[in-house]
Coordinates of C-alpha atoms in Angstrom, one line a residue:
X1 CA 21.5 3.2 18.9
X2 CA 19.7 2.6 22.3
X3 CA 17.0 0.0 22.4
X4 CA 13.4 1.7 22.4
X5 CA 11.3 0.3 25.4
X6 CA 7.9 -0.5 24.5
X7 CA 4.6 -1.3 27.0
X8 CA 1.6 -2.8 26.6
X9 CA 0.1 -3.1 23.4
X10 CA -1.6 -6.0 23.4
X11 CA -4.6 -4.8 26.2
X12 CA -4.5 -2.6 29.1
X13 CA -5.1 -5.5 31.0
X14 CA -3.7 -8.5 29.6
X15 CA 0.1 -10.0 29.8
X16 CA 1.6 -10.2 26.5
X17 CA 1.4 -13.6 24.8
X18 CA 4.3 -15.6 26.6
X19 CA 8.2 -15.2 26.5
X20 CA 9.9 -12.4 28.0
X21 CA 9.2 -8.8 26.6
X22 CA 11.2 -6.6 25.1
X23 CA 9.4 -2.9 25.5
X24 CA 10.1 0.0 24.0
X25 CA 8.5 3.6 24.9
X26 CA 7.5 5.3 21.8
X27 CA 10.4 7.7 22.0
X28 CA 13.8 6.9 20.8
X29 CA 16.0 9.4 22.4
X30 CA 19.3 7.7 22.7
X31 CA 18.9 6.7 18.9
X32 CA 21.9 7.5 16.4
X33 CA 21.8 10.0 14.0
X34 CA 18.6 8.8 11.6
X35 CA 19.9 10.1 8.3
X36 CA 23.7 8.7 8.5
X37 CA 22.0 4.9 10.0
X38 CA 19.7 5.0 7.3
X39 CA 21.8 6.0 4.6
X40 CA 24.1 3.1 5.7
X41 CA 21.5 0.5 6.0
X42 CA 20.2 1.6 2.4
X43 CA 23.9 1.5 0.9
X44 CA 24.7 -2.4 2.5
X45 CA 21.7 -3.4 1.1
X46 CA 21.1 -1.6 -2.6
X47 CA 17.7 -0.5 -1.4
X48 CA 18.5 3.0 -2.0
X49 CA 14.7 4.2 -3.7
X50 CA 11.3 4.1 -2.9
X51 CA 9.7 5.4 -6.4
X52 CA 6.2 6.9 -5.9
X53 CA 3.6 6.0 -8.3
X54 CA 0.4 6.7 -9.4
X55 CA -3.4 4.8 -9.2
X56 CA -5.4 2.9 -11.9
X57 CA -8.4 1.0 -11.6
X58 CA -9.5 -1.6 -13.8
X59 CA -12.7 -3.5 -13.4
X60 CA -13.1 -7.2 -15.1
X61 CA -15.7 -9.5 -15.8
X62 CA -17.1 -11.2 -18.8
X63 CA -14.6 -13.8 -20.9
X64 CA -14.1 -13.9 -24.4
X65 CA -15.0 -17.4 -25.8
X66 CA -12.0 -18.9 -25.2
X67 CA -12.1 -18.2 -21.6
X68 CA -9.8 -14.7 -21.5
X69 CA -10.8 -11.4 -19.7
X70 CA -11.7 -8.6 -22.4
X71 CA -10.8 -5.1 -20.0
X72 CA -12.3 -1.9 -21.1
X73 CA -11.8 1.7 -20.4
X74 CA -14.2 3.3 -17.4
X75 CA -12.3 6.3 -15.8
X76 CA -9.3 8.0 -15.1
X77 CA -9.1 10.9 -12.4
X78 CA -5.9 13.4 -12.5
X79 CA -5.1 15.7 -15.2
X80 CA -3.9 14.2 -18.5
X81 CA -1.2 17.0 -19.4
X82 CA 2.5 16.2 -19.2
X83 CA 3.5 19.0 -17.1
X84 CA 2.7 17.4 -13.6
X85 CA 4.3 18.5 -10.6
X86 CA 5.9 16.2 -7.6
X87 CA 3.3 16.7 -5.2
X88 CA 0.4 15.1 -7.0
X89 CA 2.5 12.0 -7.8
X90 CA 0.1 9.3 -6.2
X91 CA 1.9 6.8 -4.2
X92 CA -0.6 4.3 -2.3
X93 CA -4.0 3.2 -3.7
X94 CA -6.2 1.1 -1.7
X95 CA -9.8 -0.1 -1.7
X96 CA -11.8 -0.7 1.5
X97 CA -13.3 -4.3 2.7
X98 CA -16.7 -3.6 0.7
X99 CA -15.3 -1.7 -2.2
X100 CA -17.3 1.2 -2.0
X101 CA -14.7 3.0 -0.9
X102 CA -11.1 3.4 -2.6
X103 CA -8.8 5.9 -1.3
X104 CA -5.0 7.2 -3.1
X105 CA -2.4 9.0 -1.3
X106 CA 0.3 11.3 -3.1
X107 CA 3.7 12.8 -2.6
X108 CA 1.9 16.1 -1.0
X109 CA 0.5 14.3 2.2
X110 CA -3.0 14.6 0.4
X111 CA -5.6 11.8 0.6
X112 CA -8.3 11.5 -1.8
X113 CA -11.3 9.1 -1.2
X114 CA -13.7 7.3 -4.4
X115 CA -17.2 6.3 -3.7
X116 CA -18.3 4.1 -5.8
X117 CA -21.5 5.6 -7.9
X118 CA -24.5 3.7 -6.6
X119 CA -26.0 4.2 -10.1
X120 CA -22.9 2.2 -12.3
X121 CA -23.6 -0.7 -10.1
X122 CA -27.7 -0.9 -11.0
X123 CA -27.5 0.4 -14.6
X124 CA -27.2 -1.6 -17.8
X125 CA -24.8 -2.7 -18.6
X126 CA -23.1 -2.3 -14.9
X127 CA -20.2 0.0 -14.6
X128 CA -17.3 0.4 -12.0
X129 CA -17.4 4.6 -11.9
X130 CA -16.1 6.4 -8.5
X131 CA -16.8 9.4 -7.8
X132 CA -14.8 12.0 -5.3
X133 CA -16.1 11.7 -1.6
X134 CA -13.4 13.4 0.0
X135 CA -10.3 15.3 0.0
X136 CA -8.1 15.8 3.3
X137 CA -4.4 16.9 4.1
X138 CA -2.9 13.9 6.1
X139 CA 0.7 14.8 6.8
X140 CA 2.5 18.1 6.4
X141 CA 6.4 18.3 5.8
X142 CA 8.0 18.5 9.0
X143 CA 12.1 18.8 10.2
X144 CA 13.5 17.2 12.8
X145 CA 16.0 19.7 14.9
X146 CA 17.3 17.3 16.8
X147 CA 18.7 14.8 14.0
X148 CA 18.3 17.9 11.5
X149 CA 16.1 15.4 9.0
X150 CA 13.7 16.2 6.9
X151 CA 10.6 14.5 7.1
X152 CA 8.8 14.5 4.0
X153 CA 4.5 14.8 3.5
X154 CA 4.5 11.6 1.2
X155 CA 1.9 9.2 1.8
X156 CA 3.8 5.5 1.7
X157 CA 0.7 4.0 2.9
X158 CA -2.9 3.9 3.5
X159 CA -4.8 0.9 5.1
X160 CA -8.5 0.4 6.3
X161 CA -10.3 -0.6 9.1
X162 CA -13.5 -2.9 8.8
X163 CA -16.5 -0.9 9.0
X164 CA -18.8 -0.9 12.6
X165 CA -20.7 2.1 12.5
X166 CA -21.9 5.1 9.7
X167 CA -18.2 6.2 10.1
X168 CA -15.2 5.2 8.6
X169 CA -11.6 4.7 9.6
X170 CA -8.4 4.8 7.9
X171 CA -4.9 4.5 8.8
X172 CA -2.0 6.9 6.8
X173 CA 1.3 6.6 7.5
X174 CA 4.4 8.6 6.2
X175 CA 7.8 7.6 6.8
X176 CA 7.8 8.6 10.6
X177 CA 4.0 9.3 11.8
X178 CA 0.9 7.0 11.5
X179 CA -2.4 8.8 11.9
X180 CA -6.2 7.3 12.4
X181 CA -8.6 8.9 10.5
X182 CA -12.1 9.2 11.2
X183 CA -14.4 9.7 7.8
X184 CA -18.1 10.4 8.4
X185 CA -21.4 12.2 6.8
X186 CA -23.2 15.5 8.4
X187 CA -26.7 16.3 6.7
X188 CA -28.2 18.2 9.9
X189 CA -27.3 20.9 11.5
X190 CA -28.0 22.5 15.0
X191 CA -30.2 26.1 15.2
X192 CA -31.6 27.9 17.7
X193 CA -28.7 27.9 20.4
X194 CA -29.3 30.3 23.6
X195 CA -25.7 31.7 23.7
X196 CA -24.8 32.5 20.3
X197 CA -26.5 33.4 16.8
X198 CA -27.1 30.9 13.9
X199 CA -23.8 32.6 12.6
X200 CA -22.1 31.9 15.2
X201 CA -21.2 34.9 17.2
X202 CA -22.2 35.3 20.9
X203 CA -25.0 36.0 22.3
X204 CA -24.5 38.9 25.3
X205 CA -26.0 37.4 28.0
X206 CA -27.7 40.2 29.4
X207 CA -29.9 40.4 26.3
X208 CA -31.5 37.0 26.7
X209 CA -35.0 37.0 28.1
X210 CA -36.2 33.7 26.8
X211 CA -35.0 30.1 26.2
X212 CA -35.7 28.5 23.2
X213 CA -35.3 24.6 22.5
X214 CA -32.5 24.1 19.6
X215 CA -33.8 22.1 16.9
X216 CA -31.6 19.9 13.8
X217 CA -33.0 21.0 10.5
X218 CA -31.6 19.5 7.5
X219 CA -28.4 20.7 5.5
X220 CA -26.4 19.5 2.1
X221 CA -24.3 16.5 2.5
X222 CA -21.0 17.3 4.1
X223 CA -18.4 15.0 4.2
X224 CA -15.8 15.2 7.1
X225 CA -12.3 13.6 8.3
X226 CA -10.9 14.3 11.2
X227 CA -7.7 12.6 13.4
X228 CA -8.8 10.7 15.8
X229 CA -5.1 9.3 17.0
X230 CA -1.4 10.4 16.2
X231 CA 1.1 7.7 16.6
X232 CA 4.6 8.7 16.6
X233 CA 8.0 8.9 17.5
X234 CA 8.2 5.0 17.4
X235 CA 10.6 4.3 14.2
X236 CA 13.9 5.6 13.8
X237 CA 13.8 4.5 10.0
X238 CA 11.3 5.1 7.4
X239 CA 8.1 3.3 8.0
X240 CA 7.3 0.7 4.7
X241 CA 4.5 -1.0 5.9
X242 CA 1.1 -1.0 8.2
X243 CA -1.0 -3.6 8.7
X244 CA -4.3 -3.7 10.4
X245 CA -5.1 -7.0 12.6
X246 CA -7.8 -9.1 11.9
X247 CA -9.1 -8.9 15.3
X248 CA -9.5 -5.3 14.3
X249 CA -7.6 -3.7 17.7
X250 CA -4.3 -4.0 16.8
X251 CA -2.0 -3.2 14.1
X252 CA 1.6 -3.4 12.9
X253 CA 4.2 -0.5 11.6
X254 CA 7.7 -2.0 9.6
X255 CA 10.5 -0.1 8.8
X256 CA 13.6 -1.0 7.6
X257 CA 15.0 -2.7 10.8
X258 CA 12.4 -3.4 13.6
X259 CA 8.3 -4.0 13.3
X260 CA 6.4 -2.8 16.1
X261 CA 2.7 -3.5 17.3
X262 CA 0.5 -0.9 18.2
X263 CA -3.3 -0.7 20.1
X264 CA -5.4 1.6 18.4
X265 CA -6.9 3.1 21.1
X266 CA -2.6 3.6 22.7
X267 CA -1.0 6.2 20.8
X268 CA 2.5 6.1 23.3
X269 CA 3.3 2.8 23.9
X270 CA 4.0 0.1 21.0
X271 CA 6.0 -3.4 21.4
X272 CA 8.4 -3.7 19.4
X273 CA 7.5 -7.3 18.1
X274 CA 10.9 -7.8 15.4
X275 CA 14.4 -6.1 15.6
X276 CA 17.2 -6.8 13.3
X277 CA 19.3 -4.5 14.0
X278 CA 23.1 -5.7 14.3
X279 CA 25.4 -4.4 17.9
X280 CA 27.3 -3.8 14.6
X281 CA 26.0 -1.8 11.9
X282 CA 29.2 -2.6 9.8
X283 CA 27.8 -6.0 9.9
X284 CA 24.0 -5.4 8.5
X285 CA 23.5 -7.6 6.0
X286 CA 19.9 -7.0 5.1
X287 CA 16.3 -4.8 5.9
X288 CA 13.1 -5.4 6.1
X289 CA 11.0 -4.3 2.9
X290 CA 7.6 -5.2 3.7
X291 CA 4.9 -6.7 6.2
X292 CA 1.5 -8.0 7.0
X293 CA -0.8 -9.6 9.0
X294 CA -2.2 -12.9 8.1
X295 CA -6.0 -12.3 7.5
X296 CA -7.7 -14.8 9.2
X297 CA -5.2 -15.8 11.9
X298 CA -4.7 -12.6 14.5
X299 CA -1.6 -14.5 15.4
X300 CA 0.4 -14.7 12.4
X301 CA 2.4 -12.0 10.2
X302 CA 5.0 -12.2 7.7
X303 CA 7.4 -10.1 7.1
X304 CA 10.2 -9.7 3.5
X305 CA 13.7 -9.0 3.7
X306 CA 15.8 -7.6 0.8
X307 CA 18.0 -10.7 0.6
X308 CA 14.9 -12.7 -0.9
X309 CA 13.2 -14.5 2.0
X310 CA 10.0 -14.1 4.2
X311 CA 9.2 -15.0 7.3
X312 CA 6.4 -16.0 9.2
X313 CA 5.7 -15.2 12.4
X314 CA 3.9 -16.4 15.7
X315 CA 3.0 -14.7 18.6
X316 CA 1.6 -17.0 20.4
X317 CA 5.2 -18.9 21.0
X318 CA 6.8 -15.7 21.8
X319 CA 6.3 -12.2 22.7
X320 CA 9.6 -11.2 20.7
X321 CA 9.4 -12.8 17.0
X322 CA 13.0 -12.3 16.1
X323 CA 12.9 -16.1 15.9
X324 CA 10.8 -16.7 13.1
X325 CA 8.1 -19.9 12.8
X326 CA 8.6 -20.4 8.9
X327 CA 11.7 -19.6 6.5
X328 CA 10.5 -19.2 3.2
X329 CA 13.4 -19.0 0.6
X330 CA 14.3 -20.5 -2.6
X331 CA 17.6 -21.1 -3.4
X332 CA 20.0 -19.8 -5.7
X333 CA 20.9 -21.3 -9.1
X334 CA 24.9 -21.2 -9.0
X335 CA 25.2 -21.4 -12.9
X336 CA 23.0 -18.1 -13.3
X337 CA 24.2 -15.6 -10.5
X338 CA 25.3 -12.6 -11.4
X339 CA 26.5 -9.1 -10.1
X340 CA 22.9 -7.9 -9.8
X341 CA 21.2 -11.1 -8.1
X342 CA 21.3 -9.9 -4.9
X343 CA 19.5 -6.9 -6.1
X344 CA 16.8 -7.9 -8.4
X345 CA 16.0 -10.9 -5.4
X346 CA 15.3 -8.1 -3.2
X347 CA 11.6 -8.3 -2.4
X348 CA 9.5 -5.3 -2.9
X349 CA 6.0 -6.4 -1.3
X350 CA 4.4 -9.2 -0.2
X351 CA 1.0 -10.2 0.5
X352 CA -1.7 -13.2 1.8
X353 CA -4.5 -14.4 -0.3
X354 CA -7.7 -13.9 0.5
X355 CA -8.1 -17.2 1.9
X356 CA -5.6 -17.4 4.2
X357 CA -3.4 -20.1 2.4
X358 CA -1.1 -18.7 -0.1
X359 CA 1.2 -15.8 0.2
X360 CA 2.2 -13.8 -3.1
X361 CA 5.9 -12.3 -3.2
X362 CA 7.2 -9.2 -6.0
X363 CA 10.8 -9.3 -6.6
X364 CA 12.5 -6.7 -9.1
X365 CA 12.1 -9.7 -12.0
X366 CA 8.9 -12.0 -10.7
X367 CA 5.7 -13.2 -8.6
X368 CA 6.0 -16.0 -6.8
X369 CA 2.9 -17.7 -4.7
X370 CA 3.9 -19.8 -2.2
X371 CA 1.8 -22.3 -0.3
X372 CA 2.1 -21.5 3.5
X373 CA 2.5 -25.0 4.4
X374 CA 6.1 -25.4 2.1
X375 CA 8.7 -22.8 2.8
X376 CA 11.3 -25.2 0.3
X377 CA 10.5 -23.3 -3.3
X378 CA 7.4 -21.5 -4.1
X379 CA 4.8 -23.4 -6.0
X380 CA 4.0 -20.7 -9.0
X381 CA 6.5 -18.3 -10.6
X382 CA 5.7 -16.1 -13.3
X383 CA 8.1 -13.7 -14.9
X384 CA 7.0 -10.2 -15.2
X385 CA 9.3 -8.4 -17.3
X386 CA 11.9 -11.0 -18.4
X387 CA 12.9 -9.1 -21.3
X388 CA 14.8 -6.8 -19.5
X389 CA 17.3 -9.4 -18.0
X390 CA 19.6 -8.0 -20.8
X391 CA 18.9 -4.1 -19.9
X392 CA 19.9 -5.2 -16.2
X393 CA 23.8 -2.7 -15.8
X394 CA 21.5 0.2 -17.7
X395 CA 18.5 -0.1 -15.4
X396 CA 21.3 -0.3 -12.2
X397 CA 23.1 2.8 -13.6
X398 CA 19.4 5.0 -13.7
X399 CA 18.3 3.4 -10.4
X400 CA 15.3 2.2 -12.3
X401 CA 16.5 -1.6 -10.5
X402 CA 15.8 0.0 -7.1
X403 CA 12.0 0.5 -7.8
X404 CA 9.6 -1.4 -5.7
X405 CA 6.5 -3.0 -7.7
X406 CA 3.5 -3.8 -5.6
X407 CA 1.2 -6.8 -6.1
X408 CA -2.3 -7.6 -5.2
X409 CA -4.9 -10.8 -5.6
X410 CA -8.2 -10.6 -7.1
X411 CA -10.7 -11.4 -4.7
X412 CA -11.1 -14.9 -5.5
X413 CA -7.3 -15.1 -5.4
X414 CA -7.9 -16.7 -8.6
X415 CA -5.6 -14.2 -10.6
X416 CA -2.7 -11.9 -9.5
X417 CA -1.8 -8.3 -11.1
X418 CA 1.6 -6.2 -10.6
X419 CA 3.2 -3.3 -12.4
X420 CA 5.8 -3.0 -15.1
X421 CA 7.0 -0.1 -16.7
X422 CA 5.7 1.7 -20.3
X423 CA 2.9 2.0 -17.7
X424 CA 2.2 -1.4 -18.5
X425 CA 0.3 -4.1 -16.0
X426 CA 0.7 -7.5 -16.0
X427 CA -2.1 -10.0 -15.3
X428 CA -1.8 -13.5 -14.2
X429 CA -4.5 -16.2 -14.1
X430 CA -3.5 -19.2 -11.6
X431 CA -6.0 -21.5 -13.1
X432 CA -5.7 -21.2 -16.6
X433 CA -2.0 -20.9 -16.5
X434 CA -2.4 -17.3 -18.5
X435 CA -1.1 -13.8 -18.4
X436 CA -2.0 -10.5 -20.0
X437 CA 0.4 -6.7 -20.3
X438 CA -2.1 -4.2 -20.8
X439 CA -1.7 -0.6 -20.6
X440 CA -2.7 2.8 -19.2
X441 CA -2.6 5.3 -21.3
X442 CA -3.9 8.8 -22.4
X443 CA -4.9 7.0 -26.1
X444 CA -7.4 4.6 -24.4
X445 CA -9.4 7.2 -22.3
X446 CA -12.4 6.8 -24.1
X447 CA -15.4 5.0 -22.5
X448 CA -15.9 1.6 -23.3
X449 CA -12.2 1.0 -25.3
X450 CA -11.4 -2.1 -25.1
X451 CA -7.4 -2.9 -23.7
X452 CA -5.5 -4.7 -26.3
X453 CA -2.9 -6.1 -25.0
X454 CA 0.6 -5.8 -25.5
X455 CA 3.8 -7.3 -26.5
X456 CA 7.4 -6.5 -26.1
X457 CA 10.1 -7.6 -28.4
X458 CA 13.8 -7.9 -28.1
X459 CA 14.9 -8.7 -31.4
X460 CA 15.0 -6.3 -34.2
X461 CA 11.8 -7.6 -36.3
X462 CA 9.2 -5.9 -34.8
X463 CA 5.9 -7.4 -35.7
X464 CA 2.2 -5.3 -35.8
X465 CA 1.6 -3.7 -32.2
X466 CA 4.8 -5.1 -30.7
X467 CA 7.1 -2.3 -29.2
X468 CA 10.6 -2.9 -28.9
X469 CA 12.1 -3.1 -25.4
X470 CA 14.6 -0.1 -26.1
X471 CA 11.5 2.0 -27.0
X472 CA 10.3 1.5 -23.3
X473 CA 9.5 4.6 -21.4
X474 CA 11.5 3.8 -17.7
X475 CA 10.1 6.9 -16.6
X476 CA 6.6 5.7 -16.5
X477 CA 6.0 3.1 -14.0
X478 CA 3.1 1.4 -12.4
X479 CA 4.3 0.6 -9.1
X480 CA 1.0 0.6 -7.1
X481 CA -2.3 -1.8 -7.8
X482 CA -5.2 -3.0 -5.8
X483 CA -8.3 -5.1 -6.4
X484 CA -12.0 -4.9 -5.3
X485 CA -12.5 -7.3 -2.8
X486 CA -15.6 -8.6 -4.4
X487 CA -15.9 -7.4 -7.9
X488 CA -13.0 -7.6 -11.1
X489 CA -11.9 -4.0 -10.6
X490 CA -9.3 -3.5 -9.8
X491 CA -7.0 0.3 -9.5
X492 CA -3.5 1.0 -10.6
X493 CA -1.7 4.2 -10.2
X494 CA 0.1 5.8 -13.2
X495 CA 1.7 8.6 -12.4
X496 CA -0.6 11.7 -11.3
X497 CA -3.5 9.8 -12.9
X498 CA -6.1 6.8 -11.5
X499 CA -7.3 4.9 -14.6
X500 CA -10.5 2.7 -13.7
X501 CA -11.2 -0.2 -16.4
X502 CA -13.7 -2.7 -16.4
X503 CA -14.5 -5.9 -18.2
X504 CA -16.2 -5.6 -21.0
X505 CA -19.9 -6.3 -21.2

């Protein structure tokens, strides 16, 4: 595979930060056959599946007396029948910098947008209801004749950008095209146009004996997206990962061997910032699984590999980052590796608090928070499912161990949430040392019902509202949460369905 060239993504006008530069134009003619790399890089490193998922949102607030979270029931969008076809499989949930906003992406390229009802937030007691603001096709399924690939429609992620006008912007990626999208309001309309009727159709010319002066007279709320850039033909592997800079013109696209930076105003040019690819492909050893920006420092990003480590990155001391700044890694225990270590260390997502100090890491098995200023061991582990340790050669034969959990912080970064499978989601509080399974589910769509949460046990004696580990449902998965930036809701995606809860009040 030829090297892609890339220019000047930093500014127009402005050297990129130090180093030497490695450019890459944002076409990759001279690549190798995508399908037959990919399928190789996937096979050396057992990262053969990216599930899709589906939304839930749960909203939290008041404690209980001895200082828990009680969770209640406040929405769920989607259909609730079982018969549920591919397409409306959500498979990215994300909530904009104030919250108001939450938008979900599914299999069929669709994105639908939540606003969040100005009325839940003033009533008594408050509630965390969204209502739909707007439904758009993002991607369509396209082929590739020259590498005869399919490119599928699915959404694999959807990030926003901070909000400087009425508008608002998104970025939607599938696995080979990132799009900006432009989301904005229209109550008024234009009438009394010179050349053409109210309607539309033109005016001849010759009948026109008098001008008039338009005017804007009012009209029902319309809401409207529209692509404002395409950026393409960059990544010869499937895209994983966006990430938009905090200085708010530049962001990042990750797939499974290089990273690349992109302007948002440049939709042909990109630097490719990180590239692991081997001379060699026979001696690839790992992929990149996921990436992001810091959020304070516009100089910083990490990014996960599938052998269990993260780097961080700065690109102030170089304009190529294949050296990395930090190694974060925790070593191996001798006395419990196994056939499937290398596969359940595999990181799935990773992610930077709030605050800019701790990073959060999903493996198939645990979260771990580590404190940006140790990369030895992280400084909080907390095991998600470790009841199915023993399921581990049944859960590699149904490819269930190849599914990639997402996490996400609380906006205080005080607690952590990822999924599990039942359609169970896991809740962790840093401070108190405590963690909850609850669960989405058709029995709790009732307003107001309070999550109990759950238990799993492995043994035979199953006590009162324990389920046994072999009754698990594998098939039903929450891969995908998020969590308002200022408020305990928080969403997570259950197959076709979004589930919002809230704290009880």
């Amino acid at each position: 595979m030829r090297h892609t060239e890339v220019v000047g993504l930093w500014r127009p006008t402005d050297p990129p930060p130090g180093g030497k530069t490695r450019v890459s134009r944002a076409t990759d003619q001279g690549a190798s056959h995508t399908s037959h790399a990919h399928k190789f890089v996937i096979k050396s490193t057992a990262m053969i599946r990216q599930s899709s998922l589906t939304r839930f949102i749960v909203n939290k607030k008041n404690n209980t007396g001895n200082g828990e979270i009680q969770w209640c029931f406040s929405q769920v969008k989607g259909t609730l029948e079982d018969d549920v076809t591919e397409a409306d499989l959500i498979s990215c949930v994300e909530f904009n910098h104030d919250g108001e906003l939450l938008a979900t992406g599914d299999k069929g390229g669709r994105v639908v947008i939540f606003q969040r009802d100005p009325m839940s937030k003033t009533c008594i007691p408050r509630r965390g209801d969204y209502t739909v603001y707007s439904t758009f096709q993002s991607h369509e399924p396209e082929f590739d004749y020259l590498k005869s690939l399919e490119i599928e429609e699915k959404i694999n992620k959807i990030r926003w950008l901070r909000r400087k006008n009425q508008a608002h912007f998104l970025l939607s990626t599938n696995d080979k095209t990132i799009k900006l999208w432009k989301v904005s309001e229209k109550d008024k309309k234009i009438e009394g146009y010179n050349t053409k009727e109210d309607s539309g159709i033109m005016r001849d010319p010759m009948n026109i004996t008098s001008l008039r002066v338009p005017v804007l007279k009012s009209m029902e709320l319309m809401v409207e997206a529209s692509p404002r850039r395409v950026f393409a033909n960059a990544h010869t592997y499937h895209i994983n990962s966006i990430s938009v800079n905090s200085d708010q013109e530049t962001y990042l696209s990750a797939d499974d061997l290089r990273i690349n930076l992109w302007n948002l105003e440049i939709t042909d040019q990109s630097f490719n910032i990180v590239d692991i690819k081997p001379t060699n492909m026979e001696e690839l050893t790992e992929v990149i699984t996921a990436a992001e920006f810091h959020p304070l420092e516009c100089n910083l990003f990490v990014y996960s590999s599938s052998k269990g480590t993260i780097r961080l990155c700065d690109m102030r001391s170089s304009a190529l980052c294949d050296k990395h700044a930090k190694l974060f890694e925790e070593q191996d225990d001798p006395t419990t590796r196994s056939f499937f270590s290398e596969i359940i260390s595999s990181i799935s997502d990773v992610k930077i608090s709030n605050s800019g100090r701790y990073m959060m890491s999903r493996d198939y098995m645990t979260i771990k928070v580590w404190d940006l200023h140790m990369e030895t061991k992280p400084i909080e582990t907390y095991p998600v499912h470790e009841y199915l340790r023993p399921k581990l050669c049944s859960l590699y034969e149904n490819d269930c161990i190849f599914d990639k959990f997402e996490c996400c912080w609380s906006g205080t970064d005080q607690y952590i949430m990822t999924g599990a499978y039942n359609n169970f989601f896991r809740m962790f509080d840093r401070a108190a040392k405590r963690d909850v399974t609850l669960e989405a589910s058709k029995e709790i769509a009732k307003p107001k019902t309070v999550l109990k949460p759950r238990k799993v046990c492995i043994g035979n004696k199953r006590k009162k509202d324990e389920i046994s580990v072999d009754c698990l449902d594998f098939n039903k998965k929450i891969l995908h949460t998020a969590w308002h930036p200022n408020e305990n809701i928080v969403a997570v995606a259950a197959t076709n369905n979004l589930y919002l809860f809230q704290d009880k009040l």
